[in-house]
PDB file of C-alpha atoms in Angstrom:
ATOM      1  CA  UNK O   1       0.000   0.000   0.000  1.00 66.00           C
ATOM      2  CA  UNK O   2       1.483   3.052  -0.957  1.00 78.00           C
ATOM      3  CA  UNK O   3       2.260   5.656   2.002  1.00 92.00           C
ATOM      4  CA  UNK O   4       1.054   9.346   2.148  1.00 96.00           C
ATOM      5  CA  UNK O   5       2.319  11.536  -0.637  1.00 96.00           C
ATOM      6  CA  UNK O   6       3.371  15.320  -0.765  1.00 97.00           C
ATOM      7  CA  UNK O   7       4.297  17.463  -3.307  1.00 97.00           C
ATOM      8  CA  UNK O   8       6.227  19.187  -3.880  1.00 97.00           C
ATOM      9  CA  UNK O   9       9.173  18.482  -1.618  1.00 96.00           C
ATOM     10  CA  UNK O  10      10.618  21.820  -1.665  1.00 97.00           C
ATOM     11  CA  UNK O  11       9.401  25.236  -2.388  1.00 96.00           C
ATOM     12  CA  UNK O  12      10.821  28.648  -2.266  1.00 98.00           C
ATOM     13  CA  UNK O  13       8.463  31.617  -2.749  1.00 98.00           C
ATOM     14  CA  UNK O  14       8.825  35.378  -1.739  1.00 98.00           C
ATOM     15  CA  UNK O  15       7.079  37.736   0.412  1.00 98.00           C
ATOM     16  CA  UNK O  16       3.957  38.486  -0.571  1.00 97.00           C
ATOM     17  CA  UNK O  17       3.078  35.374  -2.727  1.00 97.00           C
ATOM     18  CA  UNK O  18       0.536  32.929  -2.494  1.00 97.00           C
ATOM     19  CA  UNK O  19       1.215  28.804  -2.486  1.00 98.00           C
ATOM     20  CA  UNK O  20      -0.927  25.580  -2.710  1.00 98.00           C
ATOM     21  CA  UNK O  21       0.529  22.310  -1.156  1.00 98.00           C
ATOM     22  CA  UNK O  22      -0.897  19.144  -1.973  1.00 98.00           C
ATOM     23  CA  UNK O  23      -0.982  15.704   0.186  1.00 98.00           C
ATOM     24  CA  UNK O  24      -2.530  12.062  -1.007  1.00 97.00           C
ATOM     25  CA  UNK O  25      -3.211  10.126   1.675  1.00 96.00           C
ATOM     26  CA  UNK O  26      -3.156   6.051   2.008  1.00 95.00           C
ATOM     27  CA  UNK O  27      -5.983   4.722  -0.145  1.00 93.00           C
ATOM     28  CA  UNK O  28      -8.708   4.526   2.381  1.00 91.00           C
ATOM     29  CA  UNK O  29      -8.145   7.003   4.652  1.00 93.00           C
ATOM     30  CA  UNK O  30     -10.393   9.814   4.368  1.00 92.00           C
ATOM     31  CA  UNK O  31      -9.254  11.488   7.223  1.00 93.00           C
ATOM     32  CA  UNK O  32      -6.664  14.215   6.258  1.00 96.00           C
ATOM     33  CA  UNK O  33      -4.792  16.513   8.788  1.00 96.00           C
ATOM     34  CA  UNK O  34      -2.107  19.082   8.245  1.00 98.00           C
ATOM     35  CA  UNK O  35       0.595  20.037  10.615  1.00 98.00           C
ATOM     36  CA  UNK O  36       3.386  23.350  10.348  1.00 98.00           C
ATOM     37  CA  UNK O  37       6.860  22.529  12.027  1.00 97.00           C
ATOM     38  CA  UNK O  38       9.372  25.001  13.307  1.00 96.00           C
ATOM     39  CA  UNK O  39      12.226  25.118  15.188  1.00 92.00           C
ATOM     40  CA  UNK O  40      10.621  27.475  17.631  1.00 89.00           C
ATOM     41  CA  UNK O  41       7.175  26.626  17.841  1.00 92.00           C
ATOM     42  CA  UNK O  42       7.836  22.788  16.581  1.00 93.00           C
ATOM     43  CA  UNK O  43       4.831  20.931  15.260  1.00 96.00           C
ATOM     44  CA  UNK O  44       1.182  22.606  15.246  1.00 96.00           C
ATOM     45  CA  UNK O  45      -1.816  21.744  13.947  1.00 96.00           C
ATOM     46  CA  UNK O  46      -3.572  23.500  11.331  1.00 97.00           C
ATOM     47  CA  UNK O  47      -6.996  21.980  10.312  1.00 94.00           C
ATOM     48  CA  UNK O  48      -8.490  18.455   9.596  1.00 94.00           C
ATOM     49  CA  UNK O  49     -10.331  17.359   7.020  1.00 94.00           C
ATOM     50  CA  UNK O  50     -12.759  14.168   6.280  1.00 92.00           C
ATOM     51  CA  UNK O  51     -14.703  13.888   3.165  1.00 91.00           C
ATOM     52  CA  UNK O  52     -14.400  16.981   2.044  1.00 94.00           C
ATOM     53  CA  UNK O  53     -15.444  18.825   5.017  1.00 94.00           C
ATOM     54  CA  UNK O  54     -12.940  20.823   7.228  1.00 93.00           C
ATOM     55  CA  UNK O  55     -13.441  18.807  10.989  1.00 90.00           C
ATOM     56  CA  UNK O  56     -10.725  20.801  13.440  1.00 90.00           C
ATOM     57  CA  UNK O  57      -9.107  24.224  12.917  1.00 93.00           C
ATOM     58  CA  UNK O  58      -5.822  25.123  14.554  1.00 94.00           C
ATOM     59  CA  UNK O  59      -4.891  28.351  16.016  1.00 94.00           C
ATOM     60  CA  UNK O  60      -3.599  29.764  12.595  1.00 96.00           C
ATOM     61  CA  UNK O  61      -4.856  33.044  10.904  1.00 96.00           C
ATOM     62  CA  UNK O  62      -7.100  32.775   7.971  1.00 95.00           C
ATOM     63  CA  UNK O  63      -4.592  33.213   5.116  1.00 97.00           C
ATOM     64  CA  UNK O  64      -3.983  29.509   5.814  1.00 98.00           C
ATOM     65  CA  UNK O  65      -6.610  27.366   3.745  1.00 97.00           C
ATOM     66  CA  UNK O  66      -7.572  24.006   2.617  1.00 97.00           C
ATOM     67  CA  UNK O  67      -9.758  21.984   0.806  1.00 97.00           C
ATOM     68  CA  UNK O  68      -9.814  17.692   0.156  1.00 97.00           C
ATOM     69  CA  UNK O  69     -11.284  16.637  -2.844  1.00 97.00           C
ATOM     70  CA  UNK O  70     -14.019  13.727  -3.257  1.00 95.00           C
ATOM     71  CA  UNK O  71     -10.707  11.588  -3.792  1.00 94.00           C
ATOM     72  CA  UNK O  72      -9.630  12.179  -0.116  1.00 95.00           C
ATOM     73  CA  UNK O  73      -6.661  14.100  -1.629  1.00 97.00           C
ATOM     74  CA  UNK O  74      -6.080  17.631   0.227  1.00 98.00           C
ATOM     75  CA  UNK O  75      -4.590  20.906  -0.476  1.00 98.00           C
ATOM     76  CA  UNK O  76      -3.096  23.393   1.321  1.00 98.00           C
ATOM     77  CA  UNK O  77      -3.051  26.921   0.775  1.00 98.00           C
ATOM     78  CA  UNK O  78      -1.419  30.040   2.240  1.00 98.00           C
ATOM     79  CA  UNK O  79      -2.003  33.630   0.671  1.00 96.00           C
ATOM     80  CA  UNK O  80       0.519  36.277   1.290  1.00 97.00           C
ATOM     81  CA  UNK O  81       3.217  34.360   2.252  1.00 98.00           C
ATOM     82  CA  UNK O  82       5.011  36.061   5.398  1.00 97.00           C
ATOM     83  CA  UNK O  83       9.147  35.048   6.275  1.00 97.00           C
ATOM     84  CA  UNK O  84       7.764  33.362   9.432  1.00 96.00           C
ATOM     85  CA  UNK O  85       6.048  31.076   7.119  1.00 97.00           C
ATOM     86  CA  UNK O  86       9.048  29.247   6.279  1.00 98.00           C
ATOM     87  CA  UNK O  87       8.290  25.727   7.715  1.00 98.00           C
ATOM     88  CA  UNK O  88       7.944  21.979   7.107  1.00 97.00           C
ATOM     89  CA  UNK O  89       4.420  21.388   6.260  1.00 98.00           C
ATOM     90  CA  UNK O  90       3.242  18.003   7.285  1.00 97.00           C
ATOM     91  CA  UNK O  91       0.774  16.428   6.018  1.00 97.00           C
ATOM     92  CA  UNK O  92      -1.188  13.189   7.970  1.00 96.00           C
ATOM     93  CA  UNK O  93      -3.806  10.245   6.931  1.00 95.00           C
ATOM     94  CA  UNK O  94      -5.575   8.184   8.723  1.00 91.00           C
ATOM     95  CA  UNK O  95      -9.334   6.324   9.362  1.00 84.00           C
ATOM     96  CA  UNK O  96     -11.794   7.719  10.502  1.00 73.00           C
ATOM     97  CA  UNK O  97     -11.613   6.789  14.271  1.00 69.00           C
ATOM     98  CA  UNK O  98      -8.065   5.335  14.196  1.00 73.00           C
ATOM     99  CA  UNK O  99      -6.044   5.718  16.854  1.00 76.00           C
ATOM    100  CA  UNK O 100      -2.740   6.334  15.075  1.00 85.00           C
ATOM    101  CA  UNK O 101      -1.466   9.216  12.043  1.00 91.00           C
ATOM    102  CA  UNK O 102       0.411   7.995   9.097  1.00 94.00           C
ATOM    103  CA  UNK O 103       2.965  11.412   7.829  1.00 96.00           C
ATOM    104  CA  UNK O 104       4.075  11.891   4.551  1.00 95.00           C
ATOM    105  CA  UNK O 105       8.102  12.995   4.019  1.00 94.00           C
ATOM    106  CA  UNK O 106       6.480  16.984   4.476  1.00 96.00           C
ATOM    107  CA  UNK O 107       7.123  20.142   2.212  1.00 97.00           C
ATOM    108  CA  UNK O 108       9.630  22.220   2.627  1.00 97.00           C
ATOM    109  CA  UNK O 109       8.496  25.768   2.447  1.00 98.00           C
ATOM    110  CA  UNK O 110      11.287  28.849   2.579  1.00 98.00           C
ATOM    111  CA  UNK O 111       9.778  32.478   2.083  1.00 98.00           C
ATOM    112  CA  UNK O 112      12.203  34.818   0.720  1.00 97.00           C
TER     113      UNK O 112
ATOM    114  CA  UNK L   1      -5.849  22.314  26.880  1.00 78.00           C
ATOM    115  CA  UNK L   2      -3.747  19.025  26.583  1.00 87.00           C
ATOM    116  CA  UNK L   3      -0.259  19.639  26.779  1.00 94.00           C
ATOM    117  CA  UNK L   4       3.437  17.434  26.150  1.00 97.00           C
ATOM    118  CA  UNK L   5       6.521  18.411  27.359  1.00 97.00           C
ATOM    119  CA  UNK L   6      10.222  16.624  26.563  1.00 97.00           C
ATOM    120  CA  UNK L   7      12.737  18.293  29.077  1.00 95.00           C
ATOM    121  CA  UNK L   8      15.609  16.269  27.479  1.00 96.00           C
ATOM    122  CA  UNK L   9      16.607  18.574  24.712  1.00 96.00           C
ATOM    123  CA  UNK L  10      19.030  16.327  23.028  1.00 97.00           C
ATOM    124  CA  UNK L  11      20.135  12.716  24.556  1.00 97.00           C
ATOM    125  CA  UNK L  12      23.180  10.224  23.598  1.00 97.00           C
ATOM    126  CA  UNK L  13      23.529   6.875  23.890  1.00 98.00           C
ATOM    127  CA  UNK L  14      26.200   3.892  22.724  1.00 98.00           C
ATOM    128  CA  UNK L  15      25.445   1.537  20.407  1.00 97.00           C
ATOM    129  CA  UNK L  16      24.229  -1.869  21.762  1.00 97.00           C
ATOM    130  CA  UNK L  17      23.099   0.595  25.250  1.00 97.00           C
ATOM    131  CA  UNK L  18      19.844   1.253  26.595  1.00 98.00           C
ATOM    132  CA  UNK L  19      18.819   5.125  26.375  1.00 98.00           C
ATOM    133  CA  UNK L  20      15.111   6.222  27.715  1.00 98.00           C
ATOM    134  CA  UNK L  21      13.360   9.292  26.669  1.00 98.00           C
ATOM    135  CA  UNK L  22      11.080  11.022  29.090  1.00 98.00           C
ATOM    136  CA  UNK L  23       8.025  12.683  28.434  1.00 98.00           C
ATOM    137  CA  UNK L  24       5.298  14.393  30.525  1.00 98.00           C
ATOM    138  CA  UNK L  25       1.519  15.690  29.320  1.00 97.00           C
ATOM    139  CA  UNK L  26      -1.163  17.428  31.019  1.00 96.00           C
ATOM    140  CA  UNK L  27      -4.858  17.062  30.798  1.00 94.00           C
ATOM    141  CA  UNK L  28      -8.406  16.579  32.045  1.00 92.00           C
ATOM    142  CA  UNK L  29      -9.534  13.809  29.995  1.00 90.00           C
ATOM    143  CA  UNK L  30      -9.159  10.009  30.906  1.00 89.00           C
ATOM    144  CA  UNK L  31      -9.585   8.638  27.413  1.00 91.00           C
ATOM    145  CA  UNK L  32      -6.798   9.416  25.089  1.00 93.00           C
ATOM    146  CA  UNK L  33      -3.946   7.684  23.374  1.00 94.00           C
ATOM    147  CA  UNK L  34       0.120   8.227  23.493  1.00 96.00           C
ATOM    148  CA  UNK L  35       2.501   8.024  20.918  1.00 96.00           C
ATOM    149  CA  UNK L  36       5.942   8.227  20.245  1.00 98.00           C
ATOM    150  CA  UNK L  37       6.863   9.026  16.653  1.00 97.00           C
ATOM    151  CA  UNK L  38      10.746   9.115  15.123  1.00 97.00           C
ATOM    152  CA  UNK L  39      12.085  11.340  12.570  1.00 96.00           C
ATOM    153  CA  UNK L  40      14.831  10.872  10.645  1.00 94.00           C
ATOM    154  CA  UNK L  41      17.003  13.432   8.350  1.00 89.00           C
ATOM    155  CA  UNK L  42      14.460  12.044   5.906  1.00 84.00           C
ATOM    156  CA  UNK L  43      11.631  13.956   7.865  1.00 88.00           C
ATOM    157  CA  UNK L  44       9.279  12.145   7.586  1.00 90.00           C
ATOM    158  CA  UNK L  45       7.364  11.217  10.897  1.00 93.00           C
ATOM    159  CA  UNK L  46       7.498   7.302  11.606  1.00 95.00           C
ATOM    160  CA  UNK L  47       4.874   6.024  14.357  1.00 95.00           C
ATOM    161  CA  UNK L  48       6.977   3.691  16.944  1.00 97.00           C
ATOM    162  CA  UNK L  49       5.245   3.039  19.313  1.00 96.00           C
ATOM    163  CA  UNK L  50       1.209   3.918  20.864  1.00 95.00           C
ATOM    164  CA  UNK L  51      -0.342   3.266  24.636  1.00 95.00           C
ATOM    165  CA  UNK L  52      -4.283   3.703  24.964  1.00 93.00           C
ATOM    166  CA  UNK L  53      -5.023   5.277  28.398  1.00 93.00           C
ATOM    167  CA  UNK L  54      -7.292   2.836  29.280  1.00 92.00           C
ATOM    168  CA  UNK L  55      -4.618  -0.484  28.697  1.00 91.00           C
ATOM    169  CA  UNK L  56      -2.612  -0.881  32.698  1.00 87.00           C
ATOM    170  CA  UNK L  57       0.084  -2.690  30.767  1.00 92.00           C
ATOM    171  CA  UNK L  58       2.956  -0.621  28.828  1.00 95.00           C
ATOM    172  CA  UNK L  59       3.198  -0.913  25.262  1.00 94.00           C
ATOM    173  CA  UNK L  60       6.274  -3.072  23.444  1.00 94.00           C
ATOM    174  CA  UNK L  61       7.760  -3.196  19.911  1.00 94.00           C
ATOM    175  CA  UNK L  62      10.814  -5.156  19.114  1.00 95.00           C
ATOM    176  CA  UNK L  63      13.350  -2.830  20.693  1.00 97.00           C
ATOM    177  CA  UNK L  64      11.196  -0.518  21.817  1.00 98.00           C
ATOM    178  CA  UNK L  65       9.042  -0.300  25.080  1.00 97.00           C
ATOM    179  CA  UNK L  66       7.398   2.283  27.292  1.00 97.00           C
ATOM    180  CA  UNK L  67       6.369   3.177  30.747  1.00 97.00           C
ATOM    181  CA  UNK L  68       3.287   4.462  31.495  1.00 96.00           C
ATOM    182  CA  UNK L  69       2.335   6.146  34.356  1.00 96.00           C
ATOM    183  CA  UNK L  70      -0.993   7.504  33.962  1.00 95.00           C
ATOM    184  CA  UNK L  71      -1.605   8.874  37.524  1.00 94.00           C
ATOM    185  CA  UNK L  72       1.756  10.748  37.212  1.00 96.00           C
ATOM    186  CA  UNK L  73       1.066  11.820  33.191  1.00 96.00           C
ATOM    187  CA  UNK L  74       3.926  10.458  32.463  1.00 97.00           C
ATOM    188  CA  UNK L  75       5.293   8.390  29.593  1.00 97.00           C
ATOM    189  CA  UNK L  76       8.587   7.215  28.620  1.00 98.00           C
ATOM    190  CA  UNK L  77      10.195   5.508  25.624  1.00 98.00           C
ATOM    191  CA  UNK L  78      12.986   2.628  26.717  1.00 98.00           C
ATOM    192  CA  UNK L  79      14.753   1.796  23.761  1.00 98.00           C
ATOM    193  CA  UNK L  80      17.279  -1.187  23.686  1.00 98.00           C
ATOM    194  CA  UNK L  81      19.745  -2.550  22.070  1.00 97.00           C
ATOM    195  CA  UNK L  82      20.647   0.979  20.351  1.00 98.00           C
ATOM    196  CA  UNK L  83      21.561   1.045  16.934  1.00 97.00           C
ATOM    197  CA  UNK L  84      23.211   4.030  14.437  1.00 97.00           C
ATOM    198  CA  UNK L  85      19.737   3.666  12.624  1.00 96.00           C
ATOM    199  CA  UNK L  86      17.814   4.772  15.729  1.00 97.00           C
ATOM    200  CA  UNK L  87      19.646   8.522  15.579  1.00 97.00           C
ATOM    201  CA  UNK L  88      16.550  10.706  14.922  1.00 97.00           C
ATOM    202  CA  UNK L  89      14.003  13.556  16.610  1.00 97.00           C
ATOM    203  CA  UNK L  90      11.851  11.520  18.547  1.00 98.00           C
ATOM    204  CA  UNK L  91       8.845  13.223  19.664  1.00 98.00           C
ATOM    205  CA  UNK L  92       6.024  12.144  22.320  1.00 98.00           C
ATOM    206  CA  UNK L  93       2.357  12.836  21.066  1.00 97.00           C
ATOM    207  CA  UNK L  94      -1.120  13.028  22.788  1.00 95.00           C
ATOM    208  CA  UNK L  95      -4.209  12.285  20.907  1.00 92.00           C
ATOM    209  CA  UNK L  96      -7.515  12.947  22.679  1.00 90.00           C
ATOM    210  CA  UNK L  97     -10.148   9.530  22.035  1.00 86.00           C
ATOM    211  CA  UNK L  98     -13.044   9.879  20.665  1.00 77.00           C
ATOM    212  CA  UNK L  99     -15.273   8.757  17.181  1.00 69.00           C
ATOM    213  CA  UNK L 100     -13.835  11.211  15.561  1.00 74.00           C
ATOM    214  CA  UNK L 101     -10.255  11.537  14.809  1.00 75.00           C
ATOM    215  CA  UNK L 102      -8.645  14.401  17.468  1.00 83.00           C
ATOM    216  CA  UNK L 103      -5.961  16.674  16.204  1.00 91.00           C
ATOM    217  CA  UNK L 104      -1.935  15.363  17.705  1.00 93.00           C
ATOM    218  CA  UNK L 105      -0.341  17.250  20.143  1.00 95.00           C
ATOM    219  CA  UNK L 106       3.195  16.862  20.171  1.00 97.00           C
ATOM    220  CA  UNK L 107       6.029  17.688  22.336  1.00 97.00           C
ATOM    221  CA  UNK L 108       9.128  19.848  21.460  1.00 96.00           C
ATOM    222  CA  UNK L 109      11.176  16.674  20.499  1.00 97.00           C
ATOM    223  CA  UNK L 110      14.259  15.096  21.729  1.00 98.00           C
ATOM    224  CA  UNK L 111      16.793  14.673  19.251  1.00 97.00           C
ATOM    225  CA  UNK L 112      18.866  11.235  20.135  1.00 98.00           C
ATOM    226  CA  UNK L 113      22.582  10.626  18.661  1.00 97.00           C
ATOM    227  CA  UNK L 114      23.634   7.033  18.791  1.00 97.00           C
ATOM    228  CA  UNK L 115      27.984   6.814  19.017  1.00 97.00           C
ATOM    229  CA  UNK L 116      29.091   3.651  17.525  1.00 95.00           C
TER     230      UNK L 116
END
């Protein structure tokens, strides 16, 4: 079974721009959750979503977005990108229900 | 709100030692689940081990074990038999139960170097 996918692996984008990050998840899951990493804040959740709905919201302002398509796959998006927006974005699948989060390898995002 | 904290920073250990990560969390709820994910250079977060709250006895895989002391919100990873492989951020997470799937909280991480 192939693991959780995200692409693209690196990014670098400048103040001011906007960028979409995108996450499959293991065939089945519809449960898809996304997660920033930092050094200084280290790993915090942004917002959940299951079939097609957003489920949780994180503590992040609104130019942070998502969606999940009917195919469970997800996207990410964050409008006017800021320099403390440079993170690894993290992207997790799992069943509804399950105990446990499977991660893709992340997205590296650098603002310049 | 939940919280997980990892006072060890960073942590060393010999290959072929024992090293044991500690990890404390804070909440109200008495249904929830613990984990304790790796991640390599790769970065990509690797599950290693999970407790559920409600289990008395501590979780093993292979190599790796924990103790779980829910009365004292603690829970810490054992790991044996160290090997060069296991270098890596490990960080302890805290997942509220319920139907419906509960965001992760994680801790700050501890990274582990393994000396051969």
């Amino acid at each position: 079974k192939a693991g959780v996918t995200q692409t693209p692996r690196y990014l670098i984008k400048t103040r001011g721009q906007q960028v979409t990050l995108s996450c499959s998840p293991i065939s089945g899951h519809r449960s898809v959750s996304w997660y920033q990493q930092t050094p200084g804040q280290g790993l915090q959740f942004l917002f959940e979503y299951f079939s097609e709905t957003q489920r949780n919201k994180g503590n992040f302002p609104g130019r942070f977005s998502g969606r999940q398509f009917s195919n469970s796959r997800s996207e990410m998006n964050v409008s006017t990108l800021e320099l403390g927006d440079s993170a690894l974005y993290l992207c997790a699948s799992s069943s509804d229900g399950a105990t446990e989060a499977f991660f893709g390898q992340g997205t590296r995002l650098t603002v310049v | 709100a939940q919280t997980v904290t990892q006072s060890q920073p960073e942590m060393s250990v010999q290959e072929a030692e024992t090293v044991t990560l500690s990890c404390t969390y804070d909440t109200s709820e008495s249904d929830y689940y613990l984990f304790w994910y790796k991640q390599p250079p790769s970065r990509q977060m690797i599950l290693v081990i999970r407790q559920e709250a409600y289990k008395q006895q501590n979780a093993t895989e292979n190599r790796f074990s924990v103790n779980f002391q829910k009365a004292a919100k603690s829970f810490s990873l054992k790991i044996s038999d160290s090997q060069l492989g296991d270098a890596a951020m490990y960080f302890c997470a805290y997942r509220r139960a319920g139907i419906r799937n509960t965001p992760l909280v994680f801790g700050k991480g501890t990274r582990l170097s393994v000396i051969a």
